[in-house]
Amino acid sequence: MDLQLAGKGVVVTGGSKGTGLAVVKALLAEGAQVVAASRRISTELKDTEAVHIAVDLTTPQGAVALVDQAIAALGRIDVLVNNVGIGDTDELVKGAVLSLLDLSDADWQRTFDLHFYSALRVTRAALPELIENKGVVINVSSVGARLVSAGPAHYNVAKAALNALTKVIAEQFGDQGVRAITVAPGPIATGVWTDPDGFIGRLAQREGIAHDTFVQQMTETLGASTGRISTPAEVARLITFAVSPNNINGAEYIIDGGITKNV
């Protein structure tokens, strides 16, 4: 199927590894021109045809710099994929094991800077281009926004705010041709889950449980009806479809193997 993405200018934040890298590869395969933004470039990203822009998106100036450099590199921006996230593993662990009484304002601010304000700022900077080109914004959220007790509290609340931001973009700019869509994955087979020193690995260490055993327990506890977690390529295929020409706006696509049970 031709998704009509050839020649489109795409910016993917957090595009150097994991799900972001899979999105970069999927969009390149459709003929898009892609800028991948991250603090550092990975070996895997170097092997693609994407343009890498090194930037810290936890800062207001980072968002403006990214958009300016992306326009210079691509000539236009048709699609923005706000995927950057996770960040410091210790921050996630704190959010998972500490209560509201113990999470400081600084903890919340760092988490919101990465998982919410980065998307808000980059979207705001890119909107003139997106309006001109009748573009698309994808906000990569998490089912944690709907399952707030199942993970790091500050991360999940930031993702809930990101879901609301999608609705605001869709409502305010839909009549100007801009579409906004949330893609909300459950657990994904990236380093967050598979790396022994990643988020799940750190939790396993705290519990004194072998990493593989803990992953299996967590998967069963979350209750994915498929019996497994998603792959980065599966999430990337959903995002690639969502940015193709269609009339979807303001919607949330959940890809979690059936973890979310509510209607």
Short mmCIF file of C-alpha atoms in Angstrom, two decimals:
data_model
loop_
_atom_site.label_atom_id
_atom_site.label_comp_id
_atom_site.label_asym_id
_atom_site.label_seq_id
_atom_site.Cartn_x
_atom_site.Cartn_y
_atom_site.Cartn_z
CA MET A 1 0.00 0.00 0.00
CA ASP A 2 1.30 3.45 -0.93
CA LEU A 3 0.81 5.67 2.11
CA GLN A 4 1.58 8.80 0.07
CA LEU A 5 4.44 9.91 2.31
CA ALA A 6 7.14 10.17 -0.35
CA GLY A 7 8.92 13.51 -0.12
CA LYS A 8 7.19 14.54 3.12
CA GLY A 9 9.36 16.33 5.67
CA VAL A 10 9.18 14.56 9.02
CA VAL A 11 10.67 15.37 12.43
CA VAL A 12 10.91 12.54 14.97
CA THR A 13 12.04 13.49 18.47
CA GLY A 14 13.83 10.83 20.47
CA GLY A 15 14.70 9.20 17.16
CA SER A 16 18.07 7.63 17.92
CA LYS A 17 16.95 4.36 19.49
CA GLY A 18 14.02 2.21 20.53
CA THR A 19 10.60 3.14 19.23
CA GLY A 20 11.80 6.44 17.81
CA LEU A 21 14.42 4.70 15.68
CA ALA A 22 11.80 2.22 14.45
CA VAL A 23 9.56 5.16 13.45
CA VAL A 24 12.45 6.80 11.60
CA LYS A 25 13.13 3.60 9.66
CA ALA A 26 9.45 3.03 8.83
CA LEU A 27 9.00 6.56 7.51
CA LEU A 28 12.21 6.42 5.48
CA ALA A 29 10.94 3.17 3.94
CA GLU A 30 7.85 5.10 2.78
CA GLY A 31 10.03 7.66 1.03
CA ALA A 32 9.78 10.43 3.62
CA GLN A 33 12.67 12.76 4.40
CA VAL A 34 13.36 12.45 8.11
CA VAL A 35 15.09 14.48 10.79
CA ALA A 36 15.78 12.51 13.96
CA ALA A 37 16.33 14.62 17.07
CA SER A 38 18.15 13.39 20.16
CA ARG A 39 20.94 14.42 22.46
CA ARG A 40 23.31 11.90 20.92
CA ILE A 41 23.37 9.91 17.70
CA SER A 42 23.39 6.12 17.87
CA THR A 43 25.27 3.74 15.61
CA GLU A 44 21.93 2.41 14.31
CA LEU A 45 20.73 5.90 13.40
CA LYS A 46 24.01 6.65 11.63
CA ASP A 47 23.30 3.69 9.35
CA THR A 48 20.07 5.29 8.10
CA GLU A 49 19.51 8.17 5.69
CA ALA A 50 17.95 10.33 8.39
CA VAL A 51 19.44 13.70 9.28
CA HIS A 52 20.42 13.83 12.95
CA ILE A 53 20.04 17.01 14.96
CA ALA A 54 21.64 17.02 18.40
CA VAL A 55 19.42 18.92 20.81
CA ASP A 56 18.23 19.00 24.41
CA LEU A 57 14.45 19.21 24.26
CA THR A 58 14.01 19.71 27.99
CA THR A 59 14.85 23.38 27.36
CA PRO A 60 12.69 26.03 25.62
CA GLN A 61 15.54 27.01 23.30
CA GLY A 62 16.02 23.40 22.23
CA ALA A 63 12.59 23.26 20.60
CA VAL A 64 13.15 26.41 18.55
CA ALA A 65 16.62 25.30 17.50
CA LEU A 66 15.30 21.92 16.37
CA VAL A 67 12.54 23.37 14.21
CA ASP A 68 14.85 25.96 12.64
CA GLN A 69 17.48 23.34 11.80
CA ALA A 70 14.86 20.86 10.56
CA ILE A 71 13.43 23.41 8.12
CA ALA A 72 16.95 24.20 6.93
CA ALA A 73 17.65 20.49 6.39
CA LEU A 74 14.32 19.40 4.90
CA GLY A 75 12.93 22.57 3.39
CA ARG A 76 9.56 21.92 5.04
CA ILE A 77 7.87 20.12 7.94
CA ASP A 78 4.77 18.07 7.15
CA VAL A 79 4.82 15.68 10.10
CA LEU A 80 5.96 16.00 13.72
CA VAL A 81 6.28 12.90 15.87
CA ASN A 82 6.70 13.90 19.53
CA ASN A 83 8.31 10.71 20.78
CA VAL A 84 11.08 11.85 23.11
CA GLY A 85 10.76 10.41 26.60
CA ILE A 86 11.84 8.04 29.38
CA GLY A 87 15.14 9.82 30.05
CA ASP A 88 16.92 9.12 33.32
CA THR A 89 16.09 5.66 34.65
CA ASP A 90 16.53 6.76 38.24
CA GLU A 91 13.76 9.35 37.75
CA LEU A 92 11.35 6.66 36.58
CA VAL A 93 12.24 4.39 39.49
CA LYS A 94 11.62 7.23 41.95
CA GLY A 95 8.20 7.83 40.42
CA ALA A 96 7.35 4.15 40.75
CA VAL A 97 8.44 3.63 44.34
CA LEU A 98 7.82 7.00 46.02
CA SER A 99 4.48 8.56 46.97
CA LEU A 100 3.29 12.13 46.40
CA LEU A 101 4.67 12.94 49.83
CA ASP A 102 8.19 12.11 48.70
CA LEU A 103 8.33 13.22 45.04
CA SER A 104 9.68 16.77 45.00
CA ASP A 105 8.70 19.67 42.78
CA ALA A 106 12.04 19.21 41.02
CA ASP A 107 11.20 15.57 40.26
CA TRP A 108 7.89 16.60 38.74
CA GLN A 109 9.43 19.47 36.79
CA ARG A 110 12.15 17.31 35.21
CA THR A 111 9.58 14.71 34.19
CA PHE A 112 7.17 17.26 32.74
CA ASP A 113 9.98 19.06 30.90
CA LEU A 114 10.85 15.84 29.07
CA HIS A 115 7.46 14.20 28.58
CA PHE A 116 5.08 17.14 28.22
CA TYR A 117 6.78 20.51 27.72
CA SER A 118 9.11 19.13 25.03
CA ALA A 119 6.09 18.18 22.91
CA LEU A 120 4.27 21.45 23.65
CA ARG A 121 7.28 23.58 22.75
CA VAL A 122 8.27 21.72 19.60
CA THR A 123 4.66 21.68 18.39
CA ARG A 124 4.30 25.40 19.03
CA ALA A 125 7.54 26.13 17.14
CA ALA A 126 6.52 23.88 14.22
CA LEU A 127 2.90 25.04 13.92
CA PRO A 128 3.46 27.74 11.28
CA GLU A 129 5.00 25.07 9.02
CA LEU A 130 2.34 22.51 9.89
CA ILE A 131 -0.46 24.99 9.15
CA GLU A 132 1.09 25.95 5.84
CA ASN A 133 1.54 22.31 4.82
CA LYS A 134 -1.66 20.96 6.44
CA GLY A 135 0.49 18.70 8.53
CA VAL A 136 0.14 16.11 11.27
CA VAL A 137 1.26 15.94 14.91
CA ILE A 138 1.67 12.55 16.57
CA ASN A 139 2.03 12.59 20.35
CA VAL A 140 3.48 9.31 21.57
CA SER A 141 1.85 8.84 24.97
CA SER A 142 1.38 5.73 27.11
CA VAL A 143 -1.41 3.58 28.47
CA GLY A 144 0.00 4.74 31.80
CA ALA A 145 -2.08 7.89 31.27
CA ARG A 146 -5.14 5.68 31.80
CA LEU A 147 -3.56 3.31 34.34
CA VAL A 148 -2.08 5.85 36.68
CA SER A 149 -1.46 3.38 39.52
CA ALA A 150 0.52 1.00 37.31
CA GLY A 151 3.76 2.90 36.96
CA PRO A 152 5.75 6.06 37.70
CA ALA A 153 3.22 8.59 38.95
CA HIS A 154 4.80 11.75 37.54
CA TYR A 155 5.41 10.07 34.17
CA ASN A 156 1.81 8.89 33.91
CA VAL A 157 0.39 12.30 34.85
CA ALA A 158 2.65 13.96 32.26
CA LYS A 159 1.36 11.54 29.63
CA ALA A 160 -2.24 12.31 30.63
CA ALA A 161 -1.45 15.98 30.02
CA LEU A 162 0.03 15.04 26.64
CA ASN A 163 -3.23 13.27 25.72
CA ALA A 164 -5.12 16.47 26.51
CA LEU A 165 -2.65 18.49 24.41
CA THR A 166 -3.52 16.34 21.39
CA LYS A 167 -7.17 17.29 21.79
CA VAL A 168 -6.32 20.98 22.07
CA ILE A 169 -4.20 20.94 18.91
CA ALA A 170 -6.90 19.06 17.00
CA GLU A 171 -9.62 21.45 18.13
CA GLN A 172 -7.74 24.70 17.64
CA PHE A 173 -6.05 23.94 14.33
CA GLY A 174 -8.17 21.28 12.66
CA ASP A 175 -10.00 23.85 10.55
CA GLN A 176 -6.60 24.99 9.25
CA GLY A 177 -5.76 21.49 8.04
CA VAL A 178 -3.62 20.34 10.96
CA ARG A 179 -4.40 16.94 12.44
CA ALA A 180 -3.25 15.72 15.87
CA ILE A 181 -3.32 12.09 17.02
CA THR A 182 -2.24 10.30 20.18
CA VAL A 183 -0.55 6.91 19.92
CA ALA A 184 -0.52 5.26 23.34
CA PRO A 185 1.60 2.12 23.62
CA GLY A 186 1.73 -0.26 26.51
CA PRO A 187 5.07 -1.86 27.37
CA ILE A 188 7.42 -2.04 24.38
CA ALA A 189 10.37 -4.39 23.90
CA THR A 190 13.01 -1.68 24.18
CA GLY A 191 15.80 -1.21 26.70
CA VAL A 192 13.27 0.08 29.23
CA TRP A 193 12.05 -3.50 29.55
CA THR A 194 14.86 -5.62 28.13
CA ASP A 195 18.01 -3.95 29.50
CA PRO A 196 19.02 -5.36 32.91
CA ASP A 197 19.99 -1.81 33.88
CA GLY A 198 16.82 -0.28 32.44
CA PHE A 199 13.68 0.74 34.32
CA ILE A 200 12.24 -2.76 34.75
CA GLY A 201 15.69 -4.18 35.44
CA ARG A 202 16.21 -1.65 38.23
CA LEU A 203 12.85 -2.52 39.77
CA ALA A 204 13.79 -6.22 39.60
CA GLN A 205 17.03 -5.47 41.42
CA ARG A 206 15.14 -3.64 44.16
CA GLU A 207 12.85 -6.64 44.59
CA GLY A 208 15.72 -9.12 44.50
CA ILE A 209 14.15 -10.95 41.55
CA ALA A 210 15.85 -12.12 38.37
CA HIS A 211 15.21 -9.70 35.50
CA ASP A 212 13.57 -12.26 33.18
CA THR A 213 11.35 -13.51 35.99
CA PHE A 214 10.30 -9.99 36.90
CA VAL A 215 9.48 -9.13 33.27
CA GLN A 216 7.25 -12.20 33.07
CA GLN A 217 5.53 -11.32 36.35
CA MET A 218 4.95 -7.74 35.23
CA THR A 219 3.55 -8.87 31.88
CA GLU A 220 1.12 -11.23 33.62
CA THR A 221 0.13 -8.59 36.18
CA LEU A 222 -0.65 -6.03 33.48
CA GLY A 223 -2.89 -8.59 31.81
CA ALA A 224 -2.11 -8.27 28.11
CA SER A 225 -4.63 -10.57 26.43
CA THR A 226 -2.08 -11.34 23.70
CA GLY A 227 0.30 -12.60 26.36
CA ARG A 228 3.18 -10.39 25.22
CA ILE A 229 4.39 -6.83 24.96
CA SER A 230 4.57 -4.88 21.71
CA THR A 231 7.62 -4.46 19.49
CA PRO A 232 8.98 -1.08 18.36
CA ALA A 233 8.22 -2.02 14.74
CA GLU A 234 4.54 -2.62 15.57
CA VAL A 235 4.21 0.80 17.16
CA ALA A 236 6.08 2.37 14.24
CA ARG A 237 3.67 0.82 11.71
CA LEU A 238 0.72 2.33 13.56
CA ILE A 239 2.34 5.76 13.61
CA THR A 240 3.21 5.53 9.91
CA PHE A 241 -0.42 4.79 9.08
CA ALA A 242 -1.66 7.59 11.34
CA VAL A 243 0.43 10.24 9.56
CA SER A 244 -0.70 9.12 6.10
CA PRO A 245 -3.48 11.16 4.43
CA ASN A 246 -6.79 10.48 6.23
CA ASN A 247 -9.52 12.22 8.21
CA ILE A 248 -8.46 11.07 11.69
CA ASN A 249 -8.11 13.96 14.13
CA GLY A 250 -8.00 14.17 17.92
CA ALA A 251 -8.14 10.39 18.30
CA GLU A 252 -6.16 8.12 20.60
CA TYR A 253 -4.81 4.81 19.32
CA ILE A 254 -3.94 2.34 22.05
CA ILE A 255 -1.47 -0.44 21.18
CA ASP A 256 -0.97 -2.48 24.32
CA GLY A 257 -1.91 -6.09 23.56
CA GLY A 258 -5.21 -5.71 25.41
CA ILE A 259 -3.97 -4.34 28.73
CA THR A 260 -6.53 -1.54 28.73
CA LYS A 261 -9.88 -3.16 29.56
CA ASN A 262 -12.21 -0.18 29.92
CA VAL A 263 -14.58 0.91 27.15
#
